[in-house]
Each structure stands twice: as structure tokens, then as C-alpha cells.
CSV table of C-alpha atoms in Angstrom, one decimal:
chain,number,residue,atom,x,y,z
A,1,MET,CA,90.6,78.2,87.7
A,2,PHE,CA,92.7,81.2,86.4
A,3,THR,CA,96.5,81.3,86.4
A,4,VAL,CA,98.2,84.5,86.9
A,5,PRO,CA,101.9,85.5,87.0
A,6,VAL,CA,103.7,85.7,90.3
A,7,GLY,CA,104.0,89.3,91.6
A,8,SER,CA,100.9,90.5,89.9
A,9,TYR,CA,97.6,91.7,91.4
A,10,VAL,CA,94.2,90.1,91.0
A,11,ARG,CA,90.6,91.0,92.2
A,12,VAL,CA,88.8,88.1,93.8
A,13,PRO,CA,85.3,88.0,95.4
A,14,ALA,CA,85.4,88.9,99.1
A,15,SER,CA,83.0,85.9,99.9
A,16,ASN,CA,80.4,83.7,98.4
A,17,SER,CA,77.5,85.6,100.2
A,18,HIS,CA,78.4,89.2,98.8
A,19,ALA,CA,78.7,89.0,95.0
A,20,ASN,CA,79.2,92.7,94.8
A,21,CYS,CA,82.2,92.8,97.4
A,22,HIS,CA,85.8,92.1,96.3
A,23,LYS,CA,89.2,92.2,97.6
A,24,VAL,CA,92.6,92.9,95.7
A,25,CYS,CA,95.6,90.2,96.5
A,26,ARG,CA,98.8,89.8,95.3
A,27,CYS,CA,100.1,86.5,93.9
A,28,GLY,CA,103.1,85.5,96.0
A,29,HIS,CA,106.2,83.6,95.3
A,30,ARG,CA,104.6,80.5,97.1
A,31,LYS,CA,102.0,80.3,94.6
A,32,GLY,CA,99.2,81.8,96.8
A,33,LEU,CA,97.4,84.9,97.3
A,34,GLU,CA,98.7,87.3,99.9
A,35,HIS,CA,98.4,90.8,101.2
A,36,CYS,CA,94.9,91.0,100.5
A,37,ARG,CA,93.0,94.4,100.7
A,38,SER,CA,89.3,94.8,101.0
A,39,MET,CA,87.6,97.1,98.2
A,40,LYS,CA,84.5,99.1,98.5
A,41,CYS,CA,81.5,97.1,97.5
A,42,THR,CA,79.9,98.3,94.3
A,43,LYS,CA,76.3,98.2,93.1
A,44,HIS,CA,75.3,96.8,89.8
A,45,ASP,CA,73.1,99.6,88.7
A,46,SER,CA,72.3,100.1,85.1
A,47,CYS,CA,73.2,103.3,83.2
A,48,ILE,CA,70.6,105.4,81.3
A,49,VAL,CA,72.1,107.2,78.2
A,50,GLY,CA,70.6,109.8,76.0
A,51,ALA,CA,66.8,109.3,75.2
A,52,GLY,CA,66.3,106.4,77.6
A,53,HIS,CA,68.7,103.9,76.4
A,54,ILE,CA,69.6,101.5,79.2
A,55,HIS,CA,72.9,99.8,79.4
A,56,ASP,CA,73.5,97.1,82.0
A,57,HIS,CA,76.5,97.3,84.6
A,58,GLY,CA,79.6,96.2,82.9
A,59,SER,CA,78.4,96.5,79.3
A,60,LYS,CA,80.4,98.5,76.7
A,61,PHE,CA,79.2,100.7,74.0
A,62,HIS,CA,80.0,103.7,71.9
A,63,THR,CA,78.8,107.3,72.2
A,64,GLY,CA,80.0,108.9,69.0
A,65,CYS,CA,83.4,108.0,68.5
A,66,ASN,CA,84.2,107.4,72.0
A,67,ARG,CA,84.1,104.0,73.7
A,68,CYS,CA,82.1,103.7,77.0
A,69,VAL,CA,81.4,101.3,79.9
A,70,CYS,CA,78.6,101.4,82.4
A,71,GLN,CA,80.3,101.0,85.8
A,72,ALA,CA,77.7,100.8,88.7
A,73,GLY,CA,75.4,103.4,87.2
A,74,GLU,CA,78.1,105.7,85.9
A,75,VAL,CA,79.0,106.1,82.3
A,76,ILE,CA,82.7,106.1,81.8
A,77,CYS,CA,84.0,107.2,78.3
A,78,SER,CA,87.2,107.8,76.5
A,79,LYS,CA,87.9,111.5,75.7
A,80,ARG,CA,88.5,111.7,71.9
A,81,GLN,CA,87.1,114.7,70.3
A,82,CYS,CA,84.7,113.5,67.7
A,83,SER,CA,84.3,115.0,64.2
A,84,PRO,CA,80.8,116.5,63.7
A,85,VAL,CA,78.7,115.0,61.1
A,86,HIS,CA,79.1,115.9,57.6
A,87,SER,CA,82.3,117.8,58.5
A,88,SER,CA,86.0,117.2,57.6
A,89,LYS,CA,88.2,115.4,60.3
A,90,ASP,CA,91.2,117.8,59.5
A,91,GLY,CA,92.3,119.2,62.8
A,92,LEU,CA,91.4,116.1,64.9
A,93,SER,CA,94.5,114.2,65.8
A,94,GLY,CA,92.5,110.9,67.0
A,95,LEU,CA,94.2,111.2,70.4
A,96,PRO,CA,92.3,111.7,73.8
A,97,CYS,CA,91.3,115.3,74.2
A,98,ASN,CA,92.4,115.9,70.6
A,99,CYS,CA,96.1,116.3,71.8
A,100,PRO,CA,98.7,116.8,69.2
A,101,ALA,CA,100.5,113.9,67.8
A,102,ILE,CA,103.9,115.0,69.2
A,103,TYR,CA,106.4,113.4,71.5
A,104,ASP,CA,107.6,115.8,74.3
A,105,PRO,CA,107.2,113.6,77.2
A,106,VAL,CA,106.5,114.4,80.8
A,107,CYS,CA,106.7,112.2,84.0
A,108,GLY,CA,103.6,112.1,85.9
A,109,ALA,CA,103.3,111.9,89.8
A,110,ASN,CA,101.9,108.3,89.2
A,111,GLY,CA,105.3,107.3,87.7
A,112,ARG,CA,104.1,107.0,84.2
A,113,THR,CA,105.8,108.7,81.2
A,114,TYR,CA,103.0,110.4,79.2
A,115,HIS,CA,103.7,111.6,75.4
A,116,SER,CA,103.0,115.1,76.2
A,117,GLU,CA,101.8,117.6,78.7
A,118,CYS,CA,98.4,117.5,77.0
A,119,MET,CA,98.0,113.7,77.3
A,120,ALA,CA,99.0,113.9,81.1
A,121,ARG,CA,96.5,116.7,81.7
A,122,CYS,CA,93.9,114.7,79.6
A,123,SER,CA,94.3,111.7,82.1
A,124,GLY,CA,93.8,113.8,85.1
A,125,ASN,CA,97.4,114.0,86.0
A,126,ILE,CA,98.3,117.7,86.5
A,127,ASP,CA,101.6,117.1,88.7
A,128,PHE,CA,104.4,116.2,86.5
A,129,LEU,CA,107.9,116.9,85.5
A,130,ARG,CA,109.4,117.7,82.1
A,131,GLY,CA,111.1,114.6,80.5
A,132,ALA,CA,110.5,110.8,80.8
A,133,CYS,CA,110.4,109.2,84.2
A,134,LYS,CA,113.5,107.2,83.4
A,135,ASP,CA,115.5,110.3,83.2
A,136,TYR,CA,114.9,111.3,86.9
A,137,ASP,CA,116.9,109.6,89.8
A,138,PRO,CA,114.4,109.2,92.6
A,139,CYS,CA,117.3,109.0,95.2
A,140,GLN,CA,118.9,112.0,94.1
A,141,ARG,CA,117.6,114.2,97.0
A,142,GLU,CA,118.3,111.5,99.6
A,143,PRO,CA,114.5,111.1,100.7
A,144,CYS,CA,115.2,108.3,103.3
A,145,GLY,CA,117.5,109.9,105.9
A,146,GLN,CA,120.7,108.9,107.4
A,147,SER,CA,119.5,105.6,108.9
A,148,PHE,CA,118.2,104.3,105.5
A,149,LYS,CA,119.7,103.6,102.1
A,150,CYS,CA,117.6,104.6,99.1
A,151,LEU,CA,117.1,102.1,96.2
A,152,GLU,CA,115.4,103.1,93.0
A,153,ARG,CA,112.0,101.0,92.7
A,154,ARG,CA,110.0,102.4,89.7
A,155,ARG,CA,106.3,101.7,89.3
A,156,VAL,CA,103.3,103.1,87.8
A,157,CYS,CA,100.3,103.7,90.2
A,158,LEU,CA,96.7,104.2,90.3
A,159,SER,CA,97.0,107.2,92.5
A,160,THR,CA,98.4,110.5,91.1
A,161,ASP,CA,99.8,111.5,94.5
A,162,SER,CA,103.5,111.4,94.3
A,163,LYS,CA,103.7,111.0,98.3
A,164,VAL,CA,101.7,107.6,97.6
A,165,CYS,CA,103.5,106.6,94.5
A,166,LYS,CA,107.2,106.7,95.7
A,167,GLN,CA,109.6,105.5,93.0
A,168,TYR,CA,112.3,104.4,95.5
A,169,GLU,CA,112.5,102.0,98.6
A,170,CYS,CA,114.1,102.9,101.9
A,171,VAL,CA,116.2,100.0,103.3
A,172,SER,CA,117.3,100.1,107.0
A,173,LEU,CA,121.1,100.3,107.4
A,174,SER,CA,120.8,98.6,110.9
A,175,LEU,CA,121.2,95.2,109.1
A,176,VAL,CA,118.5,93.6,111.3
A,177,CYS,CA,116.6,91.8,108.4
A,178,ASN,CA,113.3,90.1,108.4
A,179,ARG,CA,114.3,86.7,106.9
A,180,HIS,CA,110.5,85.9,106.3
A,181,HIS,CA,110.1,88.8,103.8
A,182,HIS,CA,110.3,87.3,100.5
A,183,ASP,CA,111.4,89.9,97.8
A,184,PRO,CA,114.2,88.2,96.0
A,185,VAL,CA,117.3,90.2,94.7
A,186,CYS,CA,120.4,89.1,92.9
A,187,SER,CA,124.0,90.3,93.7
A,188,VAL,CA,126.6,91.3,91.2
A,189,GLY,CA,128.2,87.8,91.8
A,190,ARG,CA,124.9,86.1,90.9
A,191,ILE,CA,124.2,85.2,94.6
A,192,GLU,CA,120.5,85.2,95.3
A,193,PHE,CA,119.1,86.8,98.6
A,194,ASN,CA,115.6,86.6,100.0
A,195,ASN,CA,115.5,90.2,100.1
A,196,ILE,CA,117.6,93.5,99.7
A,197,CYS,CA,118.4,93.9,103.5
A,198,GLN,CA,119.9,90.4,103.6
A,199,LEU,CA,122.1,91.2,100.5
A,200,TRP,CA,123.5,94.4,102.1
A,201,ALA,CA,123.9,92.6,105.4
A,202,SER,CA,126.3,90.2,103.7
A,203,GLY,CA,128.3,93.0,102.1
A,204,LYS,CA,127.4,92.2,98.4
A,205,ASP,CA,126.6,94.6,95.7
A,206,PHE,CA,123.1,94.9,94.3
A,207,ALA,CA,122.7,93.9,90.6
A,208,HIS,CA,118.9,93.6,90.0
A,209,ARG,CA,115.6,92.4,91.6
A,210,GLY,CA,114.1,89.0,90.8
A,211,HIS,CA,115.8,85.5,90.9
A,212,CYS,CA,119.4,85.1,89.5
A,213,LYS,CA,119.7,83.8,86.1
A,214,ASP,CA,122.7,82.2,84.8
A,215,THR,CA,122.4,82.8,81.1
A,216,CYS,CA,121.6,86.6,81.0
A,217,ASN,CA,124.0,89.4,80.4
A,218,MET,CA,124.6,91.9,83.3
A,219,VAL,CA,126.4,94.3,81.1
A,220,GLY,CA,124.6,97.1,79.2
A,221,GLU,CA,121.2,98.7,79.2
A,222,VAL,CA,118.3,97.0,77.3
A,223,CYS,CA,114.7,98.2,76.4
A,224,GLY,CA,112.1,95.8,77.6
A,225,HIS,CA,108.9,94.9,75.6
A,226,ASP,CA,107.2,97.1,78.3
A,227,GLY,CA,108.8,100.1,76.9
A,228,VAL,CA,111.0,100.5,80.2
A,229,THR,CA,114.8,100.8,80.1
A,230,TYR,CA,116.4,98.2,82.3
A,231,TYR,CA,120.0,98.3,83.7
A,232,ASN,CA,120.8,95.1,81.9
A,233,GLU,CA,119.3,91.7,80.4
A,234,CYS,CA,119.3,90.1,83.9
A,235,SER,CA,117.4,93.0,85.4
A,236,ALA,CA,114.6,92.8,82.7
A,237,TRP,CA,114.6,89.0,83.1
A,238,GLY,CA,114.3,89.4,87.0
A,239,GLN,CA,111.0,91.3,86.3
A,240,ARG,CA,109.8,88.5,83.9
A,241,MET,CA,110.1,90.9,81.0
A,242,ALA,CA,111.6,90.0,77.5
A,243,VAL,CA,114.0,92.2,75.9
A,244,HIS,CA,113.2,94.4,72.9
A,245,TYR,CA,116.5,95.5,71.9
A,246,GLU,CA,119.9,96.7,73.4
A,247,GLY,CA,120.3,100.2,74.8
A,248,GLN,CA,117.8,102.6,76.2
A,249,CYS,CA,114.2,102.7,75.0
A,250,LYS,CA,113.8,105.1,72.1
A,251,ALA,CA,110.7,107.0,71.3
A,252,VAL,CA,110.5,109.9,68.8
A,253,GLY,CA,107.7,112.2,67.3
A,254,THR,CA,105.2,111.5,64.6
A,255,ILE,CA,106.3,109.4,61.8
A,256,ALA,CA,106.1,112.3,59.4
A,257,LEU,CA,109.0,114.1,61.4
A,258,VAL,CA,111.4,111.1,60.9
A,259,GLY,CA,113.2,110.3,57.7
A,260,GLY,CA,112.4,106.8,56.4
A,261,ASP,CA,116.2,105.7,56.2
A,262,THR,CA,116.8,106.6,59.7
A,263,TYR,CA,114.0,104.7,61.5
A,264,CYS,CA,116.1,102.0,63.0
A,265,GLU,CA,119.4,103.8,63.2
A,266,GLY,CA,121.1,103.0,66.5
A,267,ILE,CA,118.8,100.1,67.2
A,268,ASP,CA,120.7,96.8,68.1
A,269,CYS,CA,118.6,93.9,68.0
A,270,PRO,CA,119.3,90.9,70.3
A,271,VAL,CA,121.6,88.0,68.8
A,272,LEU,CA,119.7,84.8,68.6
A,273,PRO,CA,120.7,81.1,68.4
A,274,VAL,CA,122.0,80.2,64.8
A,275,GLU,CA,119.1,77.9,64.3
A,276,LEU,CA,116.6,80.8,64.8
A,277,PRO,CA,115.9,83.6,62.1
A,278,VAL,CA,118.2,86.7,62.6
A,279,GLU,CA,116.1,89.4,64.3
A,280,HIS,CA,115.9,92.8,62.3
A,281,CYS,CA,114.6,96.2,63.4
A,282,SER,CA,111.2,97.5,62.0
A,283,TYR,CA,108.9,100.1,63.2
A,284,TYR,CA,105.2,100.8,63.6
A,285,THR,CA,102.9,103.7,64.7
A,286,THR,CA,100.7,103.8,67.7
A,287,ARG,CA,98.4,106.8,68.0
A,288,GLY,CA,100.7,108.8,65.6
A,289,MET,CA,103.7,107.8,67.5
A,290,LEU,CA,106.7,105.8,66.1
A,291,SER,CA,108.0,102.7,68.0
A,292,TYR,CA,110.6,100.2,67.2
A,293,LEU,CA,110.2,96.3,67.2
A,294,CYS,CA,112.9,93.5,66.7
A,295,LYS,CA,111.5,90.6,64.7
């Protein structure tokens, strides 16, 4: 028995008689699986690597400096550029495809912000825009037409097709709502509705997705632990995301490009109850990039 968060997707066996066939389902608000879709059945073939080395399906191993997995007879590996034996590692960044350790973000068609154009191309994403995804307004070009209202709905998709991975939702202005469609939203006055259509039909202003919370702050952008900037604390909580610090998420280049005394400049950590230790900003590096942490 496994427990998964509401709103997440899980892979489950399609039936007891077909061990290699699965379906993807969404954990609904009624604590059950819904909107299931069948996946292509997979074979559990082994992989042959190099001079006759056999790896079972699902097994993980290393080829040089890269981590690999055997998936249905196919070897899938990371794309780090390995240093030749007995040679210097100078010139190798340690990043996939040996991309430079710089932060010059691009927004992929899959809704994901990549550290650089090189990282996007290395991931197979050749359709992207300059800058972070959060800097673009998906409703600016009015993609929904006159009979619908465009509402931002950011997400990251497995597909790299921007037509499939839309970053917005089109809501009908006819105000004929499906009361059985459960996708809770909260109004500016902290009134909860079953879906966005019902909220607009009532004449209320949209505040955030998810259930209304009485103790959160609706004023001021915050950075979530997932590195996404939310409109306010309530918006983050509505998506079951804890707040990292106040303001937009900050990301900079390599740690060598930033002065040590200015790492946490402009980072406002949340104010905690008096009985808890005061949170302070610190920093850490991931793949050569500098990130912030309130602790």
C-alpha cells in the first residue's frame, strides 16, 4: 500500500494478468485514482553492453562517468563528457554535454526553465525562448478567442511540443459550469469554489488555485521550494508547496562570479513563530550554480 499526494500522477499495473502493461492515473480529491490512461506495454528484455556484459531490465550501472539504466532492452545514459584516462579534467564542466557552468536561462516548449541554451539542447529541447519561463505571459497573445477567458496555468510536460504543453487554460465565458468538475480555486475574499468557471459565474475575482487557507498571506510574491515564483503565499500553499523566501525566485551564475558578501542580498526569509529558531539565508551550489536557502 502506497500513499501519494492529491493531484499527483502514478503508474499502476493495468491488470494482474499483464505484468508488463501499466496505466497512468491521477490521484483525485476524493482520495481515489481517476482519469486513467493506458500506457504502451513494455518488454523486460535485458541489455548487452560492451564485450557481452548483460544487465537486467531496470538495473542501473555506470559506463565511464555516466549513470545508465537498462529499459526494455535499451541502454539509457546521462550525457556527461568523461575525462580520458590519465588526462586532466580541466575543460570539463561536469554538466551534461559538458555545458558551461553559466546561468543564461531559456524557456523550453515543455514549460521548463533551463540554465542555458546548451542545457536545453542537451535535453533534446530545441524549441525555446530566451529568459526564464516565469518572465513570459502565456495569455499575452490572447490564444483563447473571444468566447473564452485565458487563465495562466504553468506546468512542465514530458512532451517538448508547445502545442501540447499549453501554459494556460481557456475558460468559457458562457458561465454554464460543470459543477461536477473538481479543480478547487479560491477568490480574493477567500471564498472557495469547485472550479474556476463557478468562481467567475459568481462575479468573484480569482486569487489562486487550490483550497482557501485562513492563515496565509495574499500579498507579495514568494519563492517556493520547487524554485517557482508564486503570486503570494496562499498561491504556493494552494499547490501544496512550502515557501522558501519572499520575493521572486533568484538564480545567478557560477559561485565564482558572485561576491561572497552579497550572496544573500535581497533575500527575505519568512518570519517564524517566536518559539522557533529565526531563519537566515544561506547558499549552496548545484552543478556549479548558486542557489539560496532559508534555514
